[in-house]
Amino acid sequence: MNVQGKHYRTIWIKKGDKKVIQIIDQRNLPHEFIIEDLKSVDEVATAIKDMHVRGAGLIGATAGYGMYLATLEASRNDSFDDFVVKAGEKLKATRPTAVNLAWAVKRQLDAIKKGSSIDKKIAIAFKTANEIADEDAEYCRRIGEHGVKIIEEISKKKGDKTVNILTHCNAGWLAFVDYGSATAPIYAAFDKGIKVHVWVDETRPRNQGARLTAWELGEHGVPHTVIPDNVGGHLMQHGLVDLVIVGTDRTTYTGDVANKIGTYLKALAAKDNNVPFYVALPSSTFDWTVRDGVKEIPIEQRGEEEVKYIQGLCDGEIKKVLLTPKKSKATNYAFDVTPARLVTSLITERGICAPNEKSILELYPEHKK
Ligand code: MRU
């Protein structure tokens, strides 16, 4: 997508140096646009854990490149295979909820195993990392193609009046390699000339909505309004939301959806107000092993300082300020699970389906047991 008119992905190989991966460091957006070099597995692990990169799709793509860097480092080590396996474990331990991470590491390990020499293993890891990234972008583009039909239909029903879409957190291109999941249908609709307006949940505590979704929608020219997290229910009661589209960090093959904390409350409010609630995801975000999302999906807990402090621009400098009494304890569950019964449909790269085992497996028959 575009930043000041220039096309960017969120991750790429450095021009002229195949041993360096470059990312947009998302911690200081929207105020500073910084490109960071990653040269080792440890740097990649830190970038994921400390959220220089974030969002399920991008976490997966970054892990894919991390495994490629691991093969380069492993070639300077005594035990190549051991080093690569341990690198995979290190990366997987960084963030537990987004299943794309474990998926990308496994895809790399399975591919690397097939190389008959160290040079071939490195070449395979390089190719696989690029494939994961390209596939992520292409699948999001297709999610846009499928999802735009939903927005188009609502727009027609409203006699071409503005379609109001509520989204939570950032499931935009910054959360993937390009396009985004929840935002892909919105960008596609906007590009087709359909009138859209996005309610952007600020998404405490890290404010991915206020900082990232608002920024990327703005760069693309999409009309939007940032709202405090608690406002969605009120807007829905007053007919100001036509649909909700969110992303997901892990969706079970039965249709339960783990996503940024607060998503569940939006789904409850949507149900109570007959507002359709869509979840957009590429297949890398399905967990084909978990049946009951509420009981089985691991929920990441992060440090209390993310709740107690807030970051923003002050006199031209990015600063963190204390929000709570210094001694108050805070808790920071990063995700929650929305049960399938609250979800209208899933928008995937293969099409739109109901959030249940039968419909999901009809789209993905290769995962039938
Ligand atoms: O903690 P984050 O910023 O990685 O969480 C991101 C989200 O919750 C997104 O909504 C989610 O990853 C789905 S879109 C990839």
PDB file of C-alpha atoms and ligand atoms in Angstrom, residues 51 54-57 59 95 169-171 175-176 181 208 247-249 259-260 335, ligand 1:
ATOM      1  CA  MET A  51       5.893  -5.444  18.459  1.00  0.00           C
ATOM      2  CA  ARG A  54       2.642  -7.147  14.768  1.00  0.00           C
ATOM      3  CA  GLY A  55      -0.588  -8.538  13.368  1.00  0.00           C
ATOM      4  CA  ALA A  56      -0.997 -12.239  12.717  1.00  0.00           C
ATOM      5  CA  GLY A  57      -0.102 -12.255   9.009  1.00  0.00           C
ATOM      6  CA  ILE A  59       4.130 -12.036  12.466  1.00  0.00           C
ATOM      7  CA  ARG A  95       3.856 -14.427  20.839  1.00  0.00           C
ATOM      8  CA  CYS A 169      -7.479  -3.028  16.294  1.00  0.00           C
ATOM      9  CA  ASN A 170      -5.430  -3.052  13.099  1.00  0.00           C
ATOM     10  CA  ALA A 171      -6.178  -5.794  10.618  1.00  0.00           C
ATOM     11  CA  ALA A 175      -0.858  -6.369  10.117  1.00  0.00           C
ATOM     12  CA  PHE A 176       0.042  -8.329   6.978  1.00  0.00           C
ATOM     13  CA  SER A 181      -7.618  -8.715   5.946  1.00  0.00           C
ATOM     14  CA  GLN A 208      -3.386  -0.068  17.152  1.00  0.00           C
ATOM     15  CA  GLY A 247      -9.340  -9.678  11.599  1.00  0.00           C
ATOM     16  CA  THR A 248      -8.242 -12.624  13.699  1.00  0.00           C
ATOM     17  CA  ASP A 249      -5.104 -14.091  15.199  1.00  0.00           C
ATOM     18  CA  ASN A 259      -8.738 -11.462  18.066  1.00  0.00           C
ATOM     19  CA  LYS A 260      -7.579  -8.340  19.885  1.00  0.00           C
ATOM     20  CA  PHE A 335      -6.773 -11.190  23.015  1.00  0.00           C
TER      21      PHE A 335
HETATM   22  O1  MRU B   1      -1.299  -7.436  19.207  1.00  0.00           O
HETATM   23  P1  MRU B   1      -1.374  -7.257  17.729  1.00  0.00           P
HETATM   24  O2  MRU B   1      -1.253  -5.849  17.280  1.00  0.00           O
HETATM   25  O3  MRU B   1      -0.423  -8.191  16.999  1.00  0.00           O
HETATM   26  O4  MRU B   1      -2.834  -7.733  17.385  1.00  0.00           O
HETATM   27  C1  MRU B   1      -3.329  -7.619  16.102  1.00  0.00           C
HETATM   28  C2  MRU B   1      -4.740  -8.004  16.004  1.00  0.00           C
HETATM   29  O5  MRU B   1      -5.382  -8.363  16.966  1.00  0.00           O
HETATM   30  C3  MRU B   1      -5.314  -8.035  14.653  1.00  0.00           C
HETATM   31  O6  MRU B   1      -6.672  -7.717  14.691  1.00  0.00           O
HETATM   32  C4  MRU B   1      -5.119  -9.472  14.220  1.00  0.00           C
HETATM   33  O7  MRU B   1      -3.767  -9.790  14.111  1.00  0.00           O
HETATM   34  C5  MRU B   1      -5.856  -9.829  13.051  1.00  0.00           C
HETATM   35  S1  MRU B   1      -5.257  -9.152  11.553  1.00  0.00           S
HETATM   36  C6  MRU B   1      -3.790  -9.941  11.266  1.00  0.00           C
END
